[in-house]
Coordinates of C-alpha atoms in Angstrom, one line a residue:
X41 CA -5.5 -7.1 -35.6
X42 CA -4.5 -9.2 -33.0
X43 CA -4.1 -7.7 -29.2
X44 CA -4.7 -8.5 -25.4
X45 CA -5.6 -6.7 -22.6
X46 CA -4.8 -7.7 -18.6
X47 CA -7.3 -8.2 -16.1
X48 CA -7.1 -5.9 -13.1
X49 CA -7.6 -5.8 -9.2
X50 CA -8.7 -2.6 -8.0
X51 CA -9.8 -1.0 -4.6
X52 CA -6.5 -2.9 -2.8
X53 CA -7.9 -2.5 0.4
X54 CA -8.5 1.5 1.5
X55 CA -8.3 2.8 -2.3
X56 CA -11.5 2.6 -2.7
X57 CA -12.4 3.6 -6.9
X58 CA -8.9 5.0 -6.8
X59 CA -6.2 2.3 -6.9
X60 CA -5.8 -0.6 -9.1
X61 CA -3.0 -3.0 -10.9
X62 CA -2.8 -5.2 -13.7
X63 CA -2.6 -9.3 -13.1
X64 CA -0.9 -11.2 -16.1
X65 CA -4.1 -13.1 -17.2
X66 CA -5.7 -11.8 -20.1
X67 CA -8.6 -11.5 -22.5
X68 CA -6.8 -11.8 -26.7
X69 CA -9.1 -10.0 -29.2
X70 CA -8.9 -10.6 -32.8
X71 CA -10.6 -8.9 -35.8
X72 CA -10.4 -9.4 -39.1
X73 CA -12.6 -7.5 -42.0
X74 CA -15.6 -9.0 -43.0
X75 CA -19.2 -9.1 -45.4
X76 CA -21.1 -9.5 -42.0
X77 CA -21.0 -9.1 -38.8
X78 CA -19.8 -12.1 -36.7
X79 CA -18.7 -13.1 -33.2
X80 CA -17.0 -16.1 -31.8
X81 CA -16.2 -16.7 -28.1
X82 CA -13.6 -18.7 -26.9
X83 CA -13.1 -19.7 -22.8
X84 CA -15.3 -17.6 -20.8
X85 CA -18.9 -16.2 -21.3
X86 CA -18.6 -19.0 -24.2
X87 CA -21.4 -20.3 -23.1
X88 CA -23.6 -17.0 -22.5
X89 CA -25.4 -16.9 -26.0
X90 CA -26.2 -13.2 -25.3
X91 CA -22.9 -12.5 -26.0
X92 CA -23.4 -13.5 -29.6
X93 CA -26.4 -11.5 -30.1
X94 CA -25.3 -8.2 -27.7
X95 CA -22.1 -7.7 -27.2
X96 CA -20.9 -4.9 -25.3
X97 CA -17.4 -4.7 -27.1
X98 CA -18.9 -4.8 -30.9
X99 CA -21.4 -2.0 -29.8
X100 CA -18.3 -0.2 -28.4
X101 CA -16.3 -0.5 -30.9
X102 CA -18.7 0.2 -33.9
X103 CA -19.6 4.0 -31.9
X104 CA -16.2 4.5 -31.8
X105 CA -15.1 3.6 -35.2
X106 CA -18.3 5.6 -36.4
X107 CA -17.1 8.6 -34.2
X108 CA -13.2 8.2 -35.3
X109 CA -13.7 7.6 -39.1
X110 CA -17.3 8.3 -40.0
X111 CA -17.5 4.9 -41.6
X112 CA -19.6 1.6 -40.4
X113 CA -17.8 -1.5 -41.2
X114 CA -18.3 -5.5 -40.9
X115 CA -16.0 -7.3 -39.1
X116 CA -15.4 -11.1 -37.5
X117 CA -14.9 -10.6 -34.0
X118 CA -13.0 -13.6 -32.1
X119 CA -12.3 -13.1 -28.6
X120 CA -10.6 -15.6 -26.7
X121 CA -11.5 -15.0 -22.6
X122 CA -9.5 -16.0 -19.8
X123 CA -10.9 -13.3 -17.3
X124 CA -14.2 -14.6 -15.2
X125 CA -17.2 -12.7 -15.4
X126 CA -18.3 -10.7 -12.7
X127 CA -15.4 -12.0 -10.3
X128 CA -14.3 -8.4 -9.4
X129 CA -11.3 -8.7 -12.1
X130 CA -11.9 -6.4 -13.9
X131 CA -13.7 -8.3 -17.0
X132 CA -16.1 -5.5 -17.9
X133 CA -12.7 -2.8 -18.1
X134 CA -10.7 -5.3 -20.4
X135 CA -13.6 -5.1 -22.7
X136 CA -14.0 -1.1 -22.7
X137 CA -10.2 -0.7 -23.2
X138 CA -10.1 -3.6 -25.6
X139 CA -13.4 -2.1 -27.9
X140 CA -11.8 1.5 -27.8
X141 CA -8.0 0.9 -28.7
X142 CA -9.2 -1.5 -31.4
X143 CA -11.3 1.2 -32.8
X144 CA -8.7 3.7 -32.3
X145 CA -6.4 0.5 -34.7
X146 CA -9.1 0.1 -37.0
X147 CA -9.7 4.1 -38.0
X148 CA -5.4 4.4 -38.1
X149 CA -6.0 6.8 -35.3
X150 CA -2.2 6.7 -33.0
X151 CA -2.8 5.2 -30.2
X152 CA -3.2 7.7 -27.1
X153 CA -3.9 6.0 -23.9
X154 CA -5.0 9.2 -22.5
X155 CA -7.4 10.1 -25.1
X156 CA -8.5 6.0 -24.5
X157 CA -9.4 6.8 -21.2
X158 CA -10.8 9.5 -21.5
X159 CA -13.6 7.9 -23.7
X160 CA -13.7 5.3 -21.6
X161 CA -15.4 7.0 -19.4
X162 CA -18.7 6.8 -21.3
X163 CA -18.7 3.1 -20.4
X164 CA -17.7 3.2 -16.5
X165 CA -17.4 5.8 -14.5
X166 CA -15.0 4.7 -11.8
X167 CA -11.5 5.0 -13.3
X168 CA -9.5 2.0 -10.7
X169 CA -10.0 -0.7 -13.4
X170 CA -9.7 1.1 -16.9
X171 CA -6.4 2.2 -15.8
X172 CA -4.6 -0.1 -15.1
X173 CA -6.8 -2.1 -18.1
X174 CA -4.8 0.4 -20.3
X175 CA -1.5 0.7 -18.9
X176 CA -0.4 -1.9 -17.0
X177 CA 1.4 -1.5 -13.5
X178 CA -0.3 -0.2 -10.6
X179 CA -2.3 2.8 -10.6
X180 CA -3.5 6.0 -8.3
X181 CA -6.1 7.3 -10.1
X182 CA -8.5 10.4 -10.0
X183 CA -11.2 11.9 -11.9
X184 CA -10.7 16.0 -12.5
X185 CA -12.6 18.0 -15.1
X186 CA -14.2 14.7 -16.4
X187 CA -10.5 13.4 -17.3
X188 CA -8.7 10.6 -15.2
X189 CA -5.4 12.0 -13.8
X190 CA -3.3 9.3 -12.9
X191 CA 0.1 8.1 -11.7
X192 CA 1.7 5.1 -13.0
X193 CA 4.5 2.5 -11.5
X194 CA 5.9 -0.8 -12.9
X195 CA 5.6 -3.7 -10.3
X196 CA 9.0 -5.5 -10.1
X197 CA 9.2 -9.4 -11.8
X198 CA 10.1 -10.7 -7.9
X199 CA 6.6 -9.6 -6.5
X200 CA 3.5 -12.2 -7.8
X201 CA -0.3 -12.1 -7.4
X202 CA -2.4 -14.8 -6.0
X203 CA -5.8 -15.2 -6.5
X204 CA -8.8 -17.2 -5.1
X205 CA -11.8 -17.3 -7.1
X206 CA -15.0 -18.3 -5.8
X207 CA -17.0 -19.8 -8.3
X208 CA -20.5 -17.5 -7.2
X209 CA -20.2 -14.0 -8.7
X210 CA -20.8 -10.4 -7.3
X211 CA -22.1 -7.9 -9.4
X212 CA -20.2 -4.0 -8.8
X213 CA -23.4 -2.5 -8.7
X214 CA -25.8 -4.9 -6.3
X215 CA -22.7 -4.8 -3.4
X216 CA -22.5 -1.4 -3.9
X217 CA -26.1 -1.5 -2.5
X218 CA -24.7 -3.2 0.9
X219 CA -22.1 -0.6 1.6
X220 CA -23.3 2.3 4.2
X221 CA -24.7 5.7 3.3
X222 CA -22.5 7.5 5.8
X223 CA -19.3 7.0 7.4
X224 CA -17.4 8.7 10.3
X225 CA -14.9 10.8 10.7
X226 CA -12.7 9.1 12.0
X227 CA -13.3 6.0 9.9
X228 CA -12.8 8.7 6.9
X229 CA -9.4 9.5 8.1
X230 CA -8.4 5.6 8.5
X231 CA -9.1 4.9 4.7
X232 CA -7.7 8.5 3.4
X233 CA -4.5 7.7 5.8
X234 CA -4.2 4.3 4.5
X235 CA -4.7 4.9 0.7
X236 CA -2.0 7.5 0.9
X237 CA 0.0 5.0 2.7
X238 CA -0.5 2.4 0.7
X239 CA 0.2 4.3 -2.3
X240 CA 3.9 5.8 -0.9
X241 CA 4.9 2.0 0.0
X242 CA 4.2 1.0 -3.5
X243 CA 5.7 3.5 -5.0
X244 CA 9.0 3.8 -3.0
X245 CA 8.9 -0.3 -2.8
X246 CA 8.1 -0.9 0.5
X247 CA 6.8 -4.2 0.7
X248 CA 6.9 -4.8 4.1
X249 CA 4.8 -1.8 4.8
X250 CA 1.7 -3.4 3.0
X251 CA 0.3 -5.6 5.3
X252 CA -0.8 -2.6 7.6
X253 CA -1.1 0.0 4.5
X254 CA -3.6 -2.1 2.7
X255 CA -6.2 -2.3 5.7
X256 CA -9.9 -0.8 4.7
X257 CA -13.1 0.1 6.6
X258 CA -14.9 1.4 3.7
X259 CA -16.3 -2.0 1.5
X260 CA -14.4 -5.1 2.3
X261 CA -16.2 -6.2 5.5
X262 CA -19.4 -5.8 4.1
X263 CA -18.7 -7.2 0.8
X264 CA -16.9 -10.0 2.3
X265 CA -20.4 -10.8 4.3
X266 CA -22.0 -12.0 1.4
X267 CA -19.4 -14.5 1.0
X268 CA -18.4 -15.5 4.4
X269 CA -15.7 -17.8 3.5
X270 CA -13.8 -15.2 2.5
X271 CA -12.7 -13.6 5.6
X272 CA -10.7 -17.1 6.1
X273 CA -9.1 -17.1 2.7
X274 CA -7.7 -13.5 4.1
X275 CA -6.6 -15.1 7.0
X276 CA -4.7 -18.2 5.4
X277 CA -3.4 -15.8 2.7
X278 CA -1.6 -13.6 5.4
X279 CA -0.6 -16.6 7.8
X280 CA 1.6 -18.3 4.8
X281 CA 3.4 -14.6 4.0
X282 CA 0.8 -12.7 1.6
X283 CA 2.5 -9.0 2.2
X284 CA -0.9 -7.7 1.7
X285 CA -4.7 -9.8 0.8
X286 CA -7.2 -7.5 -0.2
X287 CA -10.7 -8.2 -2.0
X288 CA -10.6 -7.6 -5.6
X289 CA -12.4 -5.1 -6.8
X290 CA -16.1 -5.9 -5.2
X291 CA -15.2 -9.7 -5.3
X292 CA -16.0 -12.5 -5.6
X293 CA -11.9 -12.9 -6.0
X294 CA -9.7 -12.3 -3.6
X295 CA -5.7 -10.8 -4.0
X296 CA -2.8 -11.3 -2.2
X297 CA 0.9 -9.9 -2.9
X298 CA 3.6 -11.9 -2.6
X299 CA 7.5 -12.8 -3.2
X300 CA 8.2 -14.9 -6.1
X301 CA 10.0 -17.4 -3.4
X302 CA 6.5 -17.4 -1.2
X303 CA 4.1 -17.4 -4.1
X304 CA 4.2 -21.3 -4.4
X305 CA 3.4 -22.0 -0.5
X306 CA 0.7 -19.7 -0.6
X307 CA -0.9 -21.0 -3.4
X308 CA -0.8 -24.5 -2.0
X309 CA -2.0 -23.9 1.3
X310 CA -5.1 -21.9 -0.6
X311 CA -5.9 -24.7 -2.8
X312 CA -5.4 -27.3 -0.4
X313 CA -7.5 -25.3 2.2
X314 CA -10.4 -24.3 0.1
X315 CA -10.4 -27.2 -2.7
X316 CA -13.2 -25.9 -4.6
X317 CA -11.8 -22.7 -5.0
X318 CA -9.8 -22.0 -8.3
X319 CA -6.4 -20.1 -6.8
X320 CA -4.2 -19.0 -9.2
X321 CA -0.8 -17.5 -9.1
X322 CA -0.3 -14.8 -11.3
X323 CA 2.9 -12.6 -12.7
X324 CA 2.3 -8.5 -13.2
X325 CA 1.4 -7.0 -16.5
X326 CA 3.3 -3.2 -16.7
X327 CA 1.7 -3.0 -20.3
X328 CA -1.6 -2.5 -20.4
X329 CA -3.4 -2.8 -23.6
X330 CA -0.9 -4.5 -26.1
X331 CA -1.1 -5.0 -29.7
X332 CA 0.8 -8.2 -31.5
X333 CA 2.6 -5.8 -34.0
X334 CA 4.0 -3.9 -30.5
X335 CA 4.9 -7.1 -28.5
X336 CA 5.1 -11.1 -29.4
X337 CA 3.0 -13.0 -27.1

């Protein structure tokens, strides 16, 4: 089997573990029966031998193909990486997603993206980049009777992503560790208001209403601290047209939203500005997970 899965940007701004959407840049998977185990790793972590050795997505896969079919199988994993590592894209998601839907493939299982995230669950508790992981689009999601609940809309072909990646890394759980214990009131009500906000303008395509919408006081400021330069990439995003430039997950990339016709000037003036920053412009996946028997890519 041969199949992909997007990276993601989640938080955007005031939706903090609840909203997230799917950038067209992708991890490809492919897995063919085998006497033995082996892995291959093509593009990024290629260089991390521990990804050989311990791989997250073979162990994932094997206890889900053990829990779907009963049987333990050998396989040759090759997985070709274009998502950074621990750049708040969502590179740990795309490998739960990935691991389950193949197993889900391999036991002849149907496909049930529900069910997928669901398990999913076992592997990362926070459900703003598995969703969007597995569907595509952008996401509001919730977790309700330890099940994600989520709504789901395509993003149109005339919006595109931009993205600035820092080439130092964040790890999810150590920035966690930088965000307050306690918040206000009243800064409780800013994020709530905007993250329902937010939400409504994307849904009801309101582009113009992002800019304001996607403003946060929960995580961005002090994740941004540990990368200072970021608060100018934010800045330079918004000053060339960005309808909206948020922090990516819990960084170290940073998102911005744009019109097709802008994408291209922003881009520019993020590479020219920052030179040793790798910026990126991106289309939308609305897919999700996506097997090559489903879809030619």
């Amino acid at each position: 089997m041969r199949f992909r899965v997007p990276a993601t940007s989640a938080n955007l701004g005031p939706g903090f573990d609840t909203l997230g959407l799917a950038l067209g840049l992708y991890n490809y998977f492919l897995i063919k029966p085998s006497k033995i185990n082996s892995i291959h790793v093509i593009g990024e972590g290629s260089r991390n031998p521990k990804l050989r050795v311990d791989n997250v997505f073979v162990r994932i896969f094997s206890e889900q193909l053990f829990k779907l079919s009963g049987e333990k199988r050998c396989f040759k994993f090759t997985f070709e990486n274009s998502i950074p590592i621990s750049r708040g894209l969502g590179s740990s998601s795309a490998v739960i997603i990935g691991a389950i839907s193949a197993a889900f493939k391999a036991s002849n299982t149907p496909i049930d993206k529900q069910r997928i995230l669901d398990l999913a669950l076992e592997y990362e508790s926070h459900p703003d980049n598995i969703t969007p992981a597995c569907n595509g689009g952008f996401n509001v999601c919730m977790l309700h009777d330890n099940k994600v609940k989520f709504l789901n809309k395509r993003i149109p072909k005339h919006l595109k992503a931009v993205v600035v990646i820092p080439n130092q890394s964040i790890s999810t759980h150590l920035s966690r560790k930088t965000l307050p214990k306690k918040y206000s009131q009243k800064d409780a009500v800013f994020n709530l208001s905007h993250s329902s906000f937010l939400s409504a303008a994307f849904f009801e395509e309101r582009w113009d209403l992002l800019r304001e919408a996607s403003m946060d006081r929960f995580h961005q400021f002090f994740r941004m601290k540990q990368i200072p330069l970021l608060f100018e990439v934010q800045k330079t995003a918004l000053r060339n047209g960005a309808l909206m430039s948020t922090l990516s997950g819990s960084g170290s990339t940073f998102f911005s939203l744009c019109y097709s016709d802008d994408s291209t000037r922003i881009q520019e003036a993020l590479q020219n500005k920052f030179q040793k920053l790798k910026v990126l412009k991106l289309d939308f996946d609305n897919f999700g997970v996506l097997f090559e028997d489903e879809f030619k890519f």
